XYZ file of C-alpha atoms in Angstrom:
569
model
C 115.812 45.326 51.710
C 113.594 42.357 51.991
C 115.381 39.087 50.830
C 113.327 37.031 47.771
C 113.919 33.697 49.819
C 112.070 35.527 52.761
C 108.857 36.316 50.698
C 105.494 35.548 52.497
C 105.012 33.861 49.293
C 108.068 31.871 48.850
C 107.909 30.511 52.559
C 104.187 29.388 51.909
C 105.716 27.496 48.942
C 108.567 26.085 51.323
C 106.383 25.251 53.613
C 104.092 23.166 51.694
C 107.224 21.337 49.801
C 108.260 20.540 53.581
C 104.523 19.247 54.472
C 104.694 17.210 51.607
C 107.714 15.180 51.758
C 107.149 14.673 55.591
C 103.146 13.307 54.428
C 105.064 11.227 51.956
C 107.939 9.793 54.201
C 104.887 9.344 57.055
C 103.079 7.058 54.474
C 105.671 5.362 53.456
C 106.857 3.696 56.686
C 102.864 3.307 57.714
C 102.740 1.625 54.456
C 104.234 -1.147 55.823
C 104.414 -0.859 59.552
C 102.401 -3.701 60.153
C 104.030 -6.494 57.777
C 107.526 -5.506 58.228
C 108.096 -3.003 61.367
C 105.598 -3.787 63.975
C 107.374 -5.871 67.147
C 110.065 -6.478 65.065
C 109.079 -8.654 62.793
C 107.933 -9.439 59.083
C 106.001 -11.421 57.076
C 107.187 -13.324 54.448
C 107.743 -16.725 52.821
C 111.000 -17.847 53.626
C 112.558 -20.964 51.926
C 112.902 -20.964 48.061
C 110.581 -17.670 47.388
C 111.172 -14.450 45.411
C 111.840 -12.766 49.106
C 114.685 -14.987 49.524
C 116.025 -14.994 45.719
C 115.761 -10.750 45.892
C 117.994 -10.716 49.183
C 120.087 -12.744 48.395
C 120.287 -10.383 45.009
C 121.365 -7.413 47.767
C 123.227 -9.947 49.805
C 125.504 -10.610 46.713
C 125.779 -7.367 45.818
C 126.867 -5.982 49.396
C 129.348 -8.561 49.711
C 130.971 -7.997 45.927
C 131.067 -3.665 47.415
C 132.976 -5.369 50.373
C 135.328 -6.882 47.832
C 135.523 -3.280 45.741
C 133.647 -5.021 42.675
C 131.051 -1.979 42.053
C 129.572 -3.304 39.564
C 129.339 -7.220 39.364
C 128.358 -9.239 36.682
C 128.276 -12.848 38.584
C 126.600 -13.003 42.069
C 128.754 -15.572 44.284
C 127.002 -15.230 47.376
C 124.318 -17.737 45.690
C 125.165 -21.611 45.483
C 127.539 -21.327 48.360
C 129.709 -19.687 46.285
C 128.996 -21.556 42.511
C 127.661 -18.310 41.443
C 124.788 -17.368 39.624
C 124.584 -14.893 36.918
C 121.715 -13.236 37.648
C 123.430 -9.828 37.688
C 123.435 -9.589 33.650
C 119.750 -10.684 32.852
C 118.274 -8.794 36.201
C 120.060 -5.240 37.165
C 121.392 -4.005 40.462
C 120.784 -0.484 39.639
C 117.895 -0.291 42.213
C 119.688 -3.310 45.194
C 122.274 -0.003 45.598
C 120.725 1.237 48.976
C 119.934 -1.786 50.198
C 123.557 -2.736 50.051
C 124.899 0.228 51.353
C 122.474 -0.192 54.318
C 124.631 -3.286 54.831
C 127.667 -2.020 54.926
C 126.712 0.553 57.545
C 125.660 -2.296 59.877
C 122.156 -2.968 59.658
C 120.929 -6.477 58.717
C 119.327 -8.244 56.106
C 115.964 -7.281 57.885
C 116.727 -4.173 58.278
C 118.134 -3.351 54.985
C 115.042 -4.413 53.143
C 112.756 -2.488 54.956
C 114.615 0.438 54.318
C 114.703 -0.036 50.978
C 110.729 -0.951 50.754
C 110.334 2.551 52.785
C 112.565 4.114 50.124
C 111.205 2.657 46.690
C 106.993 3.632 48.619
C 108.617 7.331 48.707
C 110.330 7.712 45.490
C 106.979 6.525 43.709
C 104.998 8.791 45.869
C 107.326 11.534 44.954
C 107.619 10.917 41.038
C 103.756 10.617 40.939
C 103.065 13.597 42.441
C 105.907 15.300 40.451
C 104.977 13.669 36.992
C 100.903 14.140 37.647
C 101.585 18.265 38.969
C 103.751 18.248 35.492
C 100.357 18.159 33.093
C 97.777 19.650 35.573
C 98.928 22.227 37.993
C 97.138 20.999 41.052
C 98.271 20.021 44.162
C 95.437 18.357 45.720
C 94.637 16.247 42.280
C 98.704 15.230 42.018
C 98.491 14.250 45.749
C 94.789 12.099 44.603
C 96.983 10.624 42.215
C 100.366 9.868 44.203
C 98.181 8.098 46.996
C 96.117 6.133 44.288
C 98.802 4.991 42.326
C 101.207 4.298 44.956
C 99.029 2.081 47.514
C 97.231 0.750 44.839
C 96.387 -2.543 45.662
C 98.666 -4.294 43.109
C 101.464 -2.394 43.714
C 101.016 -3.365 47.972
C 100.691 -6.703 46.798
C 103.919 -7.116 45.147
C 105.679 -5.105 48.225
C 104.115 -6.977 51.188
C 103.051 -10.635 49.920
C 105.359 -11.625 47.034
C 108.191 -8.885 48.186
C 109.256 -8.634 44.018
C 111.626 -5.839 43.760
C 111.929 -5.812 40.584
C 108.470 -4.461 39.740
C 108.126 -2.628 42.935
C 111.398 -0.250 41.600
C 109.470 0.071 38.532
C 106.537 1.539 39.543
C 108.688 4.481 40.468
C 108.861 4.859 36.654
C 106.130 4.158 34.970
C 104.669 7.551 35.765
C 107.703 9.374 34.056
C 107.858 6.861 30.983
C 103.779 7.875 31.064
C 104.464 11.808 31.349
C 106.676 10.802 28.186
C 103.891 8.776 25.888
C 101.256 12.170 27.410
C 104.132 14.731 25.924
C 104.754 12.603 22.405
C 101.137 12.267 21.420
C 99.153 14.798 23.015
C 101.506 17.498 24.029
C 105.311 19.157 23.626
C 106.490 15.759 21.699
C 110.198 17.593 22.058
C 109.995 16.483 25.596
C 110.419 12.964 24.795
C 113.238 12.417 27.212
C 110.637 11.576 30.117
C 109.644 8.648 27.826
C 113.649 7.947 27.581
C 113.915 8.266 31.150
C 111.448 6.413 31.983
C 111.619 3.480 29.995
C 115.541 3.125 31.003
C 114.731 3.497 34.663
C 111.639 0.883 34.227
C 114.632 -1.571 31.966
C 117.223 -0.982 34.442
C 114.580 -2.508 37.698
C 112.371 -5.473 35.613
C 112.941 -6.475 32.301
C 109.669 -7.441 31.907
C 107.952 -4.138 32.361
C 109.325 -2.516 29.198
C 107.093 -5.136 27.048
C 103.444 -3.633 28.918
C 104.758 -0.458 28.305
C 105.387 -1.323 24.794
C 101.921 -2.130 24.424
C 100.747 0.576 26.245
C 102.515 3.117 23.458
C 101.051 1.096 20.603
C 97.445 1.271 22.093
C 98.316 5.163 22.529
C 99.405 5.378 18.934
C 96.272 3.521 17.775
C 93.922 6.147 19.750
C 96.345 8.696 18.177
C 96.330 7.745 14.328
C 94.448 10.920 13.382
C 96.587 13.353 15.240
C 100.235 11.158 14.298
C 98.372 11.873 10.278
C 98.214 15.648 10.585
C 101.428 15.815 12.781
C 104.184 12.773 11.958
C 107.319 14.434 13.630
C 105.132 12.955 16.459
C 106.696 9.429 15.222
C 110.221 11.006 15.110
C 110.039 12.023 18.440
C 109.410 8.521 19.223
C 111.756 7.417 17.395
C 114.386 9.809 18.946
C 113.036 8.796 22.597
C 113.714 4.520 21.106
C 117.073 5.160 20.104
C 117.987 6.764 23.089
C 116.186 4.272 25.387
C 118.430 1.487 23.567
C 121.812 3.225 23.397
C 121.249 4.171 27.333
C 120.764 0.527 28.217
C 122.932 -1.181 25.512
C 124.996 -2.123 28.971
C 121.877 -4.229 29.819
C 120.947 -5.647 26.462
C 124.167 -6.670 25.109
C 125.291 -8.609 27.952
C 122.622 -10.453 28.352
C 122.003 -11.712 24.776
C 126.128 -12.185 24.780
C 125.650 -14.616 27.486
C 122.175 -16.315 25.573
C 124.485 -16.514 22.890
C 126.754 -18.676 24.175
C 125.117 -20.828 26.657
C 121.559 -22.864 26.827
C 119.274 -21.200 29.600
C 116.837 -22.459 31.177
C 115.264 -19.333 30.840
C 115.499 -19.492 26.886
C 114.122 -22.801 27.018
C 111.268 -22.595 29.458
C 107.723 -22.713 28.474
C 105.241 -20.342 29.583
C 101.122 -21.159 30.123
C 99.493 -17.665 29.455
C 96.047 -19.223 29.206
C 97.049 -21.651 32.542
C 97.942 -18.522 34.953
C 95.169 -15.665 33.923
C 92.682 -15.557 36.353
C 89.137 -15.813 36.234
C 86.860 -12.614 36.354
C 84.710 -13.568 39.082
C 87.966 -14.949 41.172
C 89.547 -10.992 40.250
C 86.346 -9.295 41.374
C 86.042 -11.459 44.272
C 89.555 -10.855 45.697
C 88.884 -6.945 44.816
C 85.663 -6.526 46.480
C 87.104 -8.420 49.867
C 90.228 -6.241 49.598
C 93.083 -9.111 50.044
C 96.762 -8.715 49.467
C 97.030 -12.297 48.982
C 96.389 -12.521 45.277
C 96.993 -10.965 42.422
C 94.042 -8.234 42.246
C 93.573 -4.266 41.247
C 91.416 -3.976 44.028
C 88.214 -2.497 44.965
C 88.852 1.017 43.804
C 90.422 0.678 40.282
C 87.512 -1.951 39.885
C 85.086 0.512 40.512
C 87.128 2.838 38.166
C 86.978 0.561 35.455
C 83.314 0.101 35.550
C 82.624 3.866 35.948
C 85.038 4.267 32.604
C 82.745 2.237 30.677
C 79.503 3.718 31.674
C 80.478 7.437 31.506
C 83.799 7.019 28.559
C 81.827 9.730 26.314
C 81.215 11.972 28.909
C 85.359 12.511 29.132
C 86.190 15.213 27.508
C 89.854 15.837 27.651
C 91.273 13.234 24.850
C 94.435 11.820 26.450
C 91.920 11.388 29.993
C 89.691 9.079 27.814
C 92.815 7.265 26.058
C 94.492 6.635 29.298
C 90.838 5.478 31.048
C 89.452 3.584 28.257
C 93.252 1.421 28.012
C 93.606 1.192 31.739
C 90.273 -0.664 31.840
C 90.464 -2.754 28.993
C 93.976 -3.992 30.799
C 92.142 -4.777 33.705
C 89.817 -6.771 31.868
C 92.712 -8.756 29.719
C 94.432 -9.561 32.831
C 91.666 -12.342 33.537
C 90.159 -15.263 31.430
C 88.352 -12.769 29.016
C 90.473 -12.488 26.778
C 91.128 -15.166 24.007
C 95.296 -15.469 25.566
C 96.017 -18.682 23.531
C 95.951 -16.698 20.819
C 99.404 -14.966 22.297
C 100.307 -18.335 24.317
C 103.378 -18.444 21.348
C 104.287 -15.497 20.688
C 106.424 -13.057 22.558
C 104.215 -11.495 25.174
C 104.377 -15.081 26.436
C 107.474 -13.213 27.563
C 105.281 -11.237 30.212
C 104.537 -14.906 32.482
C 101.334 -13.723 33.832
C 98.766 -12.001 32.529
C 97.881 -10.388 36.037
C 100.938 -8.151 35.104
C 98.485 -5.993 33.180
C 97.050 -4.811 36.535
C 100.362 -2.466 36.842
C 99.502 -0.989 33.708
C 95.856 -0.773 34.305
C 96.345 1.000 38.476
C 98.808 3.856 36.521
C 95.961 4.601 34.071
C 93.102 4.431 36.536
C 95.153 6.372 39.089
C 95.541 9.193 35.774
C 91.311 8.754 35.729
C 90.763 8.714 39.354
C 92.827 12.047 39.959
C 92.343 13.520 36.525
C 88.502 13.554 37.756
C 86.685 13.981 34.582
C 83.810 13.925 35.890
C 84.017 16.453 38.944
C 83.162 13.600 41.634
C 86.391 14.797 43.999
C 85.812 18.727 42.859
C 85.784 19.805 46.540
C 89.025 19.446 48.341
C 87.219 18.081 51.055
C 85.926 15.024 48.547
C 89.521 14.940 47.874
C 91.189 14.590 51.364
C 88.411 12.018 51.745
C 89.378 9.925 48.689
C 93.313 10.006 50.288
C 92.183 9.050 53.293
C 90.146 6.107 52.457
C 92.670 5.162 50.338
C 95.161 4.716 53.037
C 92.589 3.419 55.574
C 92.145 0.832 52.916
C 95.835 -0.278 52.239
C 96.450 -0.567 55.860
C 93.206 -2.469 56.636
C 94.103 -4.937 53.812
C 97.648 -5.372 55.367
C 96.391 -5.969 58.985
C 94.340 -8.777 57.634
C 97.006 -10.355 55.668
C 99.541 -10.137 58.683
C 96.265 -11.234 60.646
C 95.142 -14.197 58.345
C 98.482 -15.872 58.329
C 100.275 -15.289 61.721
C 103.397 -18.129 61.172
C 104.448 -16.222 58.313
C 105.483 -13.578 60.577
C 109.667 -13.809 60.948
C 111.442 -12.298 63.482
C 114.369 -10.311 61.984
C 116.790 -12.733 63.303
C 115.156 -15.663 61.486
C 114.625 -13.595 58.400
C 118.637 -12.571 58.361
C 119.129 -15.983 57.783
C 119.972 -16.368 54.206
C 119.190 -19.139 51.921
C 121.936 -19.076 49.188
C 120.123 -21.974 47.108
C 117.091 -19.885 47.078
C 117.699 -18.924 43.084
C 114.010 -18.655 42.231
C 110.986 -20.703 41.269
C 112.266 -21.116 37.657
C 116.267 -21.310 38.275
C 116.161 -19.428 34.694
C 119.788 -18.361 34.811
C 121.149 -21.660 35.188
C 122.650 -23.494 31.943
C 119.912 -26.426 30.924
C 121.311 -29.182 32.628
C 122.299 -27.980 35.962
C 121.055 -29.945 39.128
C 120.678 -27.989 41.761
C 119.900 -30.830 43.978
C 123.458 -32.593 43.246
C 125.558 -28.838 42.779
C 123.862 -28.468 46.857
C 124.822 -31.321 47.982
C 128.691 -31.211 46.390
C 131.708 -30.017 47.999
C 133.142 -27.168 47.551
C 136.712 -27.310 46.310
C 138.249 -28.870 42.741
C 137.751 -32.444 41.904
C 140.013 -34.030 39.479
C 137.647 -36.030 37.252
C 140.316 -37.574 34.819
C 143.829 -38.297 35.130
C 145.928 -37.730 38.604
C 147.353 -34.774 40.058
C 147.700 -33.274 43.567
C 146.014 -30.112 44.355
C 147.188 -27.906 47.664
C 146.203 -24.511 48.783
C 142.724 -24.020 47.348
C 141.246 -20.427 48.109
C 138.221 -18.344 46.774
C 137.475 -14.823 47.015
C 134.152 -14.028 44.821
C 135.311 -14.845 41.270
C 138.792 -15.542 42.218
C 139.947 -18.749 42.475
C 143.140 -20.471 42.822
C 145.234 -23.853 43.459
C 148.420 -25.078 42.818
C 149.358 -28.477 41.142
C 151.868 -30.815 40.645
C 152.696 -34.270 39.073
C 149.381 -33.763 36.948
C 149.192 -36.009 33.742
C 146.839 -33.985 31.731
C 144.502 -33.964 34.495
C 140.995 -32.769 33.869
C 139.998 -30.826 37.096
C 136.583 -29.327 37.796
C 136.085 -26.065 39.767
C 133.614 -25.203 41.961
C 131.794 -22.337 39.736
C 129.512 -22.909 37.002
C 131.427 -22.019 33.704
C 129.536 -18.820 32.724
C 130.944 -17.134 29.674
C 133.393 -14.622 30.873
C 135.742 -17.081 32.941
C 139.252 -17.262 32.305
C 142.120 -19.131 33.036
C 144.691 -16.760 31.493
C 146.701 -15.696 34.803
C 147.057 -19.657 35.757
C 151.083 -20.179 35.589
C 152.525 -24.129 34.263
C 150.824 -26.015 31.498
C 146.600 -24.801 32.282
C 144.627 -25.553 29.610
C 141.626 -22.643 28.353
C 138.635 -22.831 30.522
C 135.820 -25.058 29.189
C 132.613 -25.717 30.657
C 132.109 -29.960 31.777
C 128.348 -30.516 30.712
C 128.393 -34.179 31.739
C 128.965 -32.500 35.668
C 126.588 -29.791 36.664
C 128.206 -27.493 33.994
C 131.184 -26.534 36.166
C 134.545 -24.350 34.936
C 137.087 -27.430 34.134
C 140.568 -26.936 33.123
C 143.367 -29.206 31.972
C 146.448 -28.919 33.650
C 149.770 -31.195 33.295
C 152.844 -31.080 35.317
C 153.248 -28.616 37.845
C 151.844 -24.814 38.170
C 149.340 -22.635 39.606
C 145.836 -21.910 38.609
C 144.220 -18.784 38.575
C 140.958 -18.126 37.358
C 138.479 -15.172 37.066
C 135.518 -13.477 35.998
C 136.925 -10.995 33.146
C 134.998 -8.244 31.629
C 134.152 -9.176 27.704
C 134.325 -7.076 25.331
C 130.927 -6.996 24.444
C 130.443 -5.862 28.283
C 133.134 -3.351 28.011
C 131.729 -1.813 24.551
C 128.162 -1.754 26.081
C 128.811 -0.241 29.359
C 130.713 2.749 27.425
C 128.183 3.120 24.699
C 125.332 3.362 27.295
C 128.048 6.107 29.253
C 128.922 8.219 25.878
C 125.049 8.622 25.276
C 124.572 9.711 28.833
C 126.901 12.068 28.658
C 125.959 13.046 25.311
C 122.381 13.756 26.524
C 123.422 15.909 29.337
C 125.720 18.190 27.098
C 122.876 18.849 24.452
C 120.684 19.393 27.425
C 123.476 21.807 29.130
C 123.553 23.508 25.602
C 120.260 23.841 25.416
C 119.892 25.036 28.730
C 122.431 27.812 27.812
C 120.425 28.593 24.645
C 123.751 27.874 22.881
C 122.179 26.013 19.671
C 118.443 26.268 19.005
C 117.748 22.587 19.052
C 113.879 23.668 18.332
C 114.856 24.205 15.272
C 115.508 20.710 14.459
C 113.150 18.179 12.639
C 111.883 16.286 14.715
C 112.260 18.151 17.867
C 110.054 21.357 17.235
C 107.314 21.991 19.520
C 103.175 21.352 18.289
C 102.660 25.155 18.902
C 105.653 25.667 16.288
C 103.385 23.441 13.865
């Protein structure tokens, strides 16, 4: 009797799964072979640059593992050890194997190209996975993994301005896609990809979510007649929002507890929208000459964009010519073309750049490009062609910019070297008047700025601090963190005071203390923090059960408002 694992069929299927994830691991370490692997070295900006402010992000976070703090809300490995709160307002969720690439030995170098090879394979994965979801085609889901993934924007971000944040969410912007696809043209009771997706997307840049935001709107505006004749459409959106917010209340709350109660400069800053689009002509340029050294879609989703516009009525599948016509008009908003000081004061000001758009715009170009409406790729052969100049393309682009600019090539030794001041461009998690300049160039270790008292034994281990004092006259002492919400003096021993936060001095922790004692203080979990991170667990676990239920057929869930399928309509 002839095993069903052992089926001529089922090994064919094996087989291909296998060739596939080797193509995709392949590809994503030639990806970036020559910026990061090649003679050991890789390029980068090092100094005060978003490269330097993301490692020391895993830096932090490998060192807080070594200390058994899983999950820290204050990174201390920044300042020299004032700490930096960067934690709450920009999640570790995606820094994890990074980190743990630490802790098994390998270096800073090291670590990050790992996790650059990682992040280049998950998104080739999900693509192809998300894209083979809707059309049952291998060849057009690999078109579309390979087009999406080494897209030029998304190589751009990986190799020249090394932002992990929205490198980790490219990896789900196809599944929060597959979601918006399923709401308003297909099953809308599969609206967990959109939940998925957009939590995933929250959870590795916050600034992501807002495009995507926009993108939905667009969507529903394409959709209005269809949402008319079929509004549990909307209440599957609304299910998927409600979801999406309980399952990162442990991101939101936090952060707008900590807004709350201290000045940012991030709340305060002022962003140009108008000041950093680019020109057309400077976008078209840089696409056409295929550079990874600014802020372009490149020469292929240009070419898709103009195609879009000359042939949109000759797309015939509706969610194909929603997805094409947004993804160009996003390419075109990202420049100079569009009016932006009409939006320079409202929220999308939030978004910093409109070059972001080109994200948006290379997922729904990649959906046109391997979609192929208009049967230019209909032979495989056209197909394997299209893959193949695509990667021929990404790695010509990255052998000029490792070409162009030769010094910025680091060994790994020079690049393990970390720069703990490096806090990025806009030091936006700082409180509004911090100087970094003065907090560098301070020493590390209490200061008594009123009164007299002797202080012996100083240690510090991450958020831990600790002295003791005696003959102190109601000594005001200043400690060497900055006095983010969440500090506590409440294990000190003798007459400590509460902590406060001493604005006149680089907003540093300062206690009182009189007499003679110990003081203790420490990062505490509020309780704000501790009622987010369990709501955000409950709903997880809430989702999984109905899912296990449903699974089971247990309850038929289709038979609940807002959750029956369009074919049930």
């Amino acid at each position: 009797m002839q095993l069903t694992f052992l089926n001529k069929k089922n090994w064919k299927k094996v087989a291909i799964i296998v060739f596939t994830i080797a193509l995709f691991l392949l590809v994503s370490i030639l990806a970036v072979y020559q910026a990061q692997i090649f003679q050991g070295k890789i390029w980068s900006f090092l100094g005060t640059s978003d490269d330097r402010f993301h490692n020391m992000r895993i830096e932090g976070l490998y060192h807080s593992l070594l200390r058994h703090q899983y999950f820290p809300f204050i990174n201390m490995s920044f300042m020299d050890g004032f700490g930096y709160i960067v934690n709450i307002f920009y999640s570790d969720f995606l820094l994890y194997p990074a980190a743990f690439l630490r802790l098994m030995g390998y270096s800073s170098a090291q670590a990050i190209v790992g996790l650059n090879i990682l992040l280049t394979f998950l998104t080739m994965g999900v693509s192809f996975l998300c894209f083979f979801k809707i059309k049952k085609e291998y060849w057009n889901s690999l078109v579309f993994s390979f087009v999406y993934t080494l897209s030029t924007y998304r190589m751009y971000d990986v190799l020249y301005r090394h932002d992990l944040g929205e490198v980790g969410a490219f990896i789900f912007l196809p599944i929060a896609l597959l979601g918006i696809y399923e709401i308003f043209y297909g099953e809308h009771k599969n609206w967990l990809y959109l939940t998925f997706g957009m939590i995933g997307i929250i959870y590795s840049h916050a600034i992501t979510p807002i495009l995507m935001a926009i993108v939905i709107v667009a969507v529903a505006v394409c959709q209005i007649g269809e949402l008319k004749k079929t509004p549990t459409r909307l209440l599957s959106l609304c299910w998927a929002t409600i979801c999406s917010l309980l399952l990162t209340a442990a991101y939101f709350l936090p952060m707008l507890e900590q807004v709350k109660h201290t000045k940012f400069v991030l709340t305060q800053s002022n962003s140009n929208l108008v000041a950093a689009a680019a020109d057309f002509s400077d976008m078209a340029h840089a696409s056409l000459n295929n550079v990874y050294n600014q802020a372009n879609p490149g020469i292929l989703m240009l070419f898709a964009a103009i195609v879009v516009f000359i042939s949109l009525t000759k797309v015939e599948n509706k969610a194909v010519r929603d997805f094409s016509l947004i993804g160009a008009v996003m390419l075109l908003c990202s420049t100079k073309l569009f009016p932006w000081e009409l939006l320079n004061k409202t929220p999308i000001k939030m978004i910093q750049f409109p070059w972001r758009f080109y994200m948006i715009a290379s997922l729904l170009l990649a959906v046109f490009i391997a979609a192929d409406p208009l049967g230019i790729f209909k032979k495989k052969t056209m197909k394997t062609m299209l893959i193949v100049l695509v990667m021929l393309t990404a790695i010509s682009a990255e052998y000029r910019l490792v070409t162009d600019s030769p010094l910025q090539r680091n060994t790994y030794e020079a690049y393990n070297k970390s720069e703990p001041y490096s806090i990025g461009a806009g030091q936006e998690y700082l409180p509004i008047g911090t100087n970094l300049s003065k907090l560098q160039r301070s020493k590390h270790k209490p200061q008594v700025t009123k009164g007299k008292a002797k202080i012996t034994n100083f240690k510090q281990y991450g958020t831990r601090l600790s002295f003791n004092f005696k003959n102190a006259k109601h000594a005001k002492v200043d400690l060497p963190i900055i006095g983010y919400y969440g500090f506590q003096s409440t294990q000190s021993k003798g007459k400590v005071s509460e902590l406060h936060v001493d604005k006149t001095n680089n907003n540093l922790a300062q206690v009182t203390i009189h007499g003679k004692g110990k003081v203790v203080v420490d990062y505490f979990e509020t309780t704000t923090q501790k009622l987010a991170r369990r709501t955000s667990f409950l709903s997880l676990l809430v989702i999984i059960a109905v899912l296990f239920i449903n699974k089971l057929n247990l309850i038929d869930f289709s038979k609940i408002e807002g959750l029956k399928s369009s074919k049930e309509k």
